[in-house]
Amino acid sequence: MTLHKAFNETTYQVIGHGFRNIQVLKDAFAQVDENLDSDMYGNGRVIEDFQEKMEKVLGKESAVFFPSGTMAQQIALRIWCDKKGIKKVAYHPLSHLEIHEEDGLKELHHIDPILLADQTRVIELEDVEKLTEDISCLLLELPQREIGGQVPSYETLISISNYCRDKGIKLHLDGARLFEILPFYQKTAAEVCELFDSVYVSFYKGIGGIAGAVLAGESSFIEQSKVWKRRHGGDLISLYPYVISSDYYFEQRVNKMQQYYEEAKELASLFNQCEGVVTKPEEPVSNMFHVHFNQPKEKVESKLIDTYEKIGVGLASNLREMNENECYFEVSIGDRYAKVPKQVLHKTFELLNKKLKG
């Protein structure tokens, strides 16, 4: 029995919104007028209405829907580099662009990244001030997924934003999970985005849509991004399945982020009470965090599987090995967590803790 299979066979799962199956699409389309026209090459009511909605939510002049965030962010950085005439940008060593995109920024756009800060922490103002090379744009990811969803203080964001504007550096927000950190900051999306020249948000991560992203900024910036979207092959004849699901699940979940945040803190507390387990951060600042075990991956997998089979609650579907004596997994709280009976959840952790001690 694999951990993934055992997780899928449990009665309850504590992470995510649910299985990514065809029902996700069917639910999104259930109430849609069958006579609604599709979009065509970026034009049409279905896509334009959603873009206008996101302009208001993000507080930007203009917004455009992209099939992927990877495409949107590479294009954003390319535009800022062309504008300043410097093919250099800066971002965190564990940025999505650096570790998940097969060097797309370098190979497709010939842009050189400068990596800021240590891998284990977020970018601080001091890191930006210490830059010795001229850059066109600084990218900040909020939250920083690969280190457990950590974020800098809001005061730090303001300081970095002011510094970049003083130095003529464009500031881009990798806001793939922007809505998830708003409860911690106690700010609106527009208030956070005001600090940035451009912003990308995803609609399949915490929002739970099928796929898709929005890039927002000044009108001239967005008009240039549309040209690059065509060059990248992102102007599909129609994107309405992604747009409709993005809109539907945005409305379903954007106002639940406070709930997810509180539930993440509750779940992290339960993990931290277990033998040899720590969460990073110790108290989550969004709906996500990492759970670290000071035991080998194979041993933890066995203990998790046994716990799943006895109690019926799935905590994770995979583990990542750090070294021969440590492993971890990522938690992202969504609709599933609230469906787990509290008594059953506590029994799960009682048994897991007992097994980890053994």
PDB file of C-alpha atoms in Angstrom, residues 35-143:
ATOM      1  CA  ASN A  35     -26.579  30.242 -24.735  1.00  0.00           C
ATOM      2  CA  LEU A  36     -23.682  32.263 -23.308  1.00  0.00           C
ATOM      3  CA  ASP A  37     -21.204  32.864 -26.119  1.00  0.00           C
ATOM      4  CA  SER A  38     -17.625  31.709 -25.641  1.00  0.00           C
ATOM      5  CA  ASP A  39     -14.723  34.111 -25.832  1.00  0.00           C
ATOM      6  CA  MET A  40     -12.677  34.210 -29.015  1.00  0.00           C
ATOM      7  CA  TYR A  41      -8.971  35.049 -28.926  1.00  0.00           C
ATOM      8  CA  GLY A  42      -9.317  37.053 -25.707  1.00  0.00           C
ATOM      9  CA  ASN A  43     -12.462  38.929 -26.647  1.00  0.00           C
ATOM     10  CA  GLY A  44     -16.049  38.439 -25.544  1.00  0.00           C
ATOM     11  CA  ARG A  45     -18.284  39.070 -22.560  1.00  0.00           C
ATOM     12  CA  VAL A  46     -17.328  35.942 -20.630  1.00  0.00           C
ATOM     13  CA  ILE A  47     -13.627  36.825 -20.416  1.00  0.00           C
ATOM     14  CA  GLU A  48     -13.897  40.622 -20.441  1.00  0.00           C
ATOM     15  CA  ASP A  49     -16.360  40.680 -17.522  1.00  0.00           C
ATOM     16  CA  PHE A  50     -14.025  38.550 -15.417  1.00  0.00           C
ATOM     17  CA  GLN A  51     -10.998  40.683 -16.287  1.00  0.00           C
ATOM     18  CA  GLU A  52     -12.905  43.823 -15.287  1.00  0.00           C
ATOM     19  CA  LYS A  53     -13.902  42.193 -12.005  1.00  0.00           C
ATOM     20  CA  MET A  54     -10.270  41.378 -11.237  1.00  0.00           C
ATOM     21  CA  GLU A  55      -9.161  44.906 -12.114  1.00  0.00           C
ATOM     22  CA  LYS A  56     -11.413  46.149  -9.313  1.00  0.00           C
ATOM     23  CA  VAL A  57     -10.425  43.407  -6.854  1.00  0.00           C
ATOM     24  CA  LEU A  58      -6.707  44.020  -7.415  1.00  0.00           C
ATOM     25  CA  GLY A  59      -7.024  47.794  -7.700  1.00  0.00           C
ATOM     26  CA  LYS A  60      -5.244  48.004 -11.053  1.00  0.00           C
ATOM     27  CA  GLU A  61      -6.049  49.856 -14.270  1.00  0.00           C
ATOM     28  CA  SER A  62      -6.207  46.751 -16.390  1.00  0.00           C
ATOM     29  CA  ALA A  63      -6.032  42.956 -16.233  1.00  0.00           C
ATOM     30  CA  VAL A  64      -5.750  40.091 -18.705  1.00  0.00           C
ATOM     31  CA  PHE A  65      -6.510  36.384 -18.294  1.00  0.00           C
ATOM     32  CA  PHE A  66      -3.694  33.921 -19.027  1.00  0.00           C
ATOM     33  CA  PRO A  67      -3.876  30.126 -19.337  1.00  0.00           C
ATOM     34  CA  SER A  68      -0.917  29.817 -16.937  1.00  0.00           C
ATOM     35  CA  GLY A  69       0.994  31.804 -14.370  1.00  0.00           C
ATOM     36  CA  THR A  70       4.299  30.618 -15.804  1.00  0.00           C
ATOM     37  CA  MET A  71       3.482  32.390 -19.061  1.00  0.00           C
ATOM     38  CA  ALA A  72       2.155  35.507 -17.323  1.00  0.00           C
ATOM     39  CA  GLN A  73       5.175  36.032 -15.091  1.00  0.00           C
ATOM     40  CA  GLN A  74       7.831  35.486 -17.716  1.00  0.00           C
ATOM     41  CA  ILE A  75       6.043  38.012 -19.899  1.00  0.00           C
ATOM     42  CA  ALA A  76       5.757  40.537 -17.067  1.00  0.00           C
ATOM     43  CA  LEU A  77       9.487  40.378 -16.391  1.00  0.00           C
ATOM     44  CA  ARG A  78      10.284  40.596 -20.111  1.00  0.00           C
ATOM     45  CA  ILE A  79       8.241  43.786 -20.453  1.00  0.00           C
ATOM     46  CA  TRP A  80       9.940  45.439 -17.491  1.00  0.00           C
ATOM     47  CA  CYS A  81      13.389  44.434 -18.782  1.00  0.00           C
ATOM     48  CA  ASP A  82      12.654  45.805 -22.253  1.00  0.00           C
ATOM     49  CA  LYS A  83      11.358  49.051 -20.767  1.00  0.00           C
ATOM     50  CA  LYS A  84      14.524  49.696 -18.755  1.00  0.00           C
ATOM     51  CA  GLY A  85      16.957  48.078 -21.189  1.00  0.00           C
ATOM     52  CA  ILE A  86      18.514  45.830 -18.544  1.00  0.00           C
ATOM     53  CA  LYS A  87      18.067  42.067 -18.890  1.00  0.00           C
ATOM     54  CA  LYS A  88      18.416  41.339 -15.182  1.00  0.00           C
ATOM     55  CA  VAL A  89      15.817  40.694 -12.490  1.00  0.00           C
ATOM     56  CA  ALA A  90      16.012  39.596  -8.852  1.00  0.00           C
ATOM     57  CA  TYR A  91      14.012  37.060  -6.894  1.00  0.00           C
ATOM     58  CA  HIS A  92      14.209  34.417  -4.149  1.00  0.00           C
ATOM     59  CA  PRO A  93      16.405  31.310  -4.737  1.00  0.00           C
ATOM     60  CA  LEU A  94      13.292  29.100  -4.422  1.00  0.00           C
ATOM     61  CA  SER A  95      11.105  31.159  -6.740  1.00  0.00           C
ATOM     62  CA  HIS A  96       8.908  29.170  -9.116  1.00  0.00           C
ATOM     63  CA  LEU A  97      10.818  30.728 -12.020  1.00  0.00           C
ATOM     64  CA  GLU A  98      14.087  29.358 -10.693  1.00  0.00           C
ATOM     65  CA  ILE A  99      13.176  25.790  -9.739  1.00  0.00           C
ATOM     66  CA  HIS A 100      10.047  24.783 -11.682  1.00  0.00           C
ATOM     67  CA  GLU A 101      10.235  26.345 -15.145  1.00  0.00           C
ATOM     68  CA  GLU A 102      13.228  24.658 -16.813  1.00  0.00           C
ATOM     69  CA  ASP A 103      15.082  27.990 -17.085  1.00  0.00           C
ATOM     70  CA  GLY A 104      12.315  29.435 -19.256  1.00  0.00           C
ATOM     71  CA  LEU A 105      13.182  33.006 -18.341  1.00  0.00           C
ATOM     72  CA  LYS A 106      16.801  32.487 -19.386  1.00  0.00           C
ATOM     73  CA  GLU A 107      16.226  30.348 -22.474  1.00  0.00           C
ATOM     74  CA  LEU A 108      13.196  32.155 -23.941  1.00  0.00           C
ATOM     75  CA  HIS A 109      13.918  35.733 -22.897  1.00  0.00           C
ATOM     76  CA  HIS A 110      17.683  35.757 -22.181  1.00  0.00           C
ATOM     77  CA  ILE A 111      17.036  37.365 -18.804  1.00  0.00           C
ATOM     78  CA  ASP A 112      19.536  36.721 -16.021  1.00  0.00           C
ATOM     79  CA  PRO A 113      18.185  36.300 -12.498  1.00  0.00           C
ATOM     80  CA  ILE A 114      19.958  37.486  -9.373  1.00  0.00           C
ATOM     81  CA  LEU A 115      19.040  35.354  -6.361  1.00  0.00           C
ATOM     82  CA  LEU A 116      18.347  37.239  -3.144  1.00  0.00           C
ATOM     83  CA  ALA A 117      18.344  36.034   0.481  1.00  0.00           C
ATOM     84  CA  ASP A 118      19.064  32.672   2.013  1.00  0.00           C
ATOM     85  CA  GLN A 119      16.866  29.775   0.909  1.00  0.00           C
ATOM     86  CA  THR A 120      15.417  29.366   4.397  1.00  0.00           C
ATOM     87  CA  ARG A 121      13.916  32.851   4.779  1.00  0.00           C
ATOM     88  CA  VAL A 122      12.035  35.565   2.945  1.00  0.00           C
ATOM     89  CA  ILE A 123      13.597  38.555   1.192  1.00  0.00           C
ATOM     90  CA  GLU A 124      14.154  41.536   3.507  1.00  0.00           C
ATOM     91  CA  LEU A 125      14.864  45.177   2.684  1.00  0.00           C
ATOM     92  CA  GLU A 126      18.543  44.681   3.531  1.00  0.00           C
ATOM     93  CA  ASP A 127      18.848  42.055   0.784  1.00  0.00           C
ATOM     94  CA  VAL A 128      17.543  44.508  -1.795  1.00  0.00           C
ATOM     95  CA  GLU A 129      19.744  47.333  -0.540  1.00  0.00           C
ATOM     96  CA  LYS A 130      22.823  45.108  -0.894  1.00  0.00           C
ATOM     97  CA  LEU A 131      22.277  44.558  -4.623  1.00  0.00           C
ATOM     98  CA  THR A 132      25.438  45.506  -6.466  1.00  0.00           C
ATOM     99  CA  GLU A 133      24.073  45.084  -9.996  1.00  0.00           C
ATOM    100  CA  ASP A 134      21.424  47.108 -11.783  1.00  0.00           C
ATOM    101  CA  ILE A 135      18.144  45.257 -12.269  1.00  0.00           C
ATOM    102  CA  SER A 136      14.922  46.076 -14.068  1.00  0.00           C
ATOM    103  CA  CYS A 137      12.546  44.296 -11.721  1.00  0.00           C
ATOM    104  CA  LEU A 138      12.344  42.672  -8.307  1.00  0.00           C
ATOM    105  CA  LEU A 139       9.887  39.801  -7.879  1.00  0.00           C
ATOM    106  CA  LEU A 140       8.408  39.003  -4.472  1.00  0.00           C
ATOM    107  CA  GLU A 141       6.375  35.837  -3.876  1.00  0.00           C
ATOM    108  CA  LEU A 142       3.619  36.134  -1.267  1.00  0.00           C
ATOM    109  CA  PRO A 143       3.508  33.707   0.425  1.00  0.00           C
TER     110      PRO A 143
END
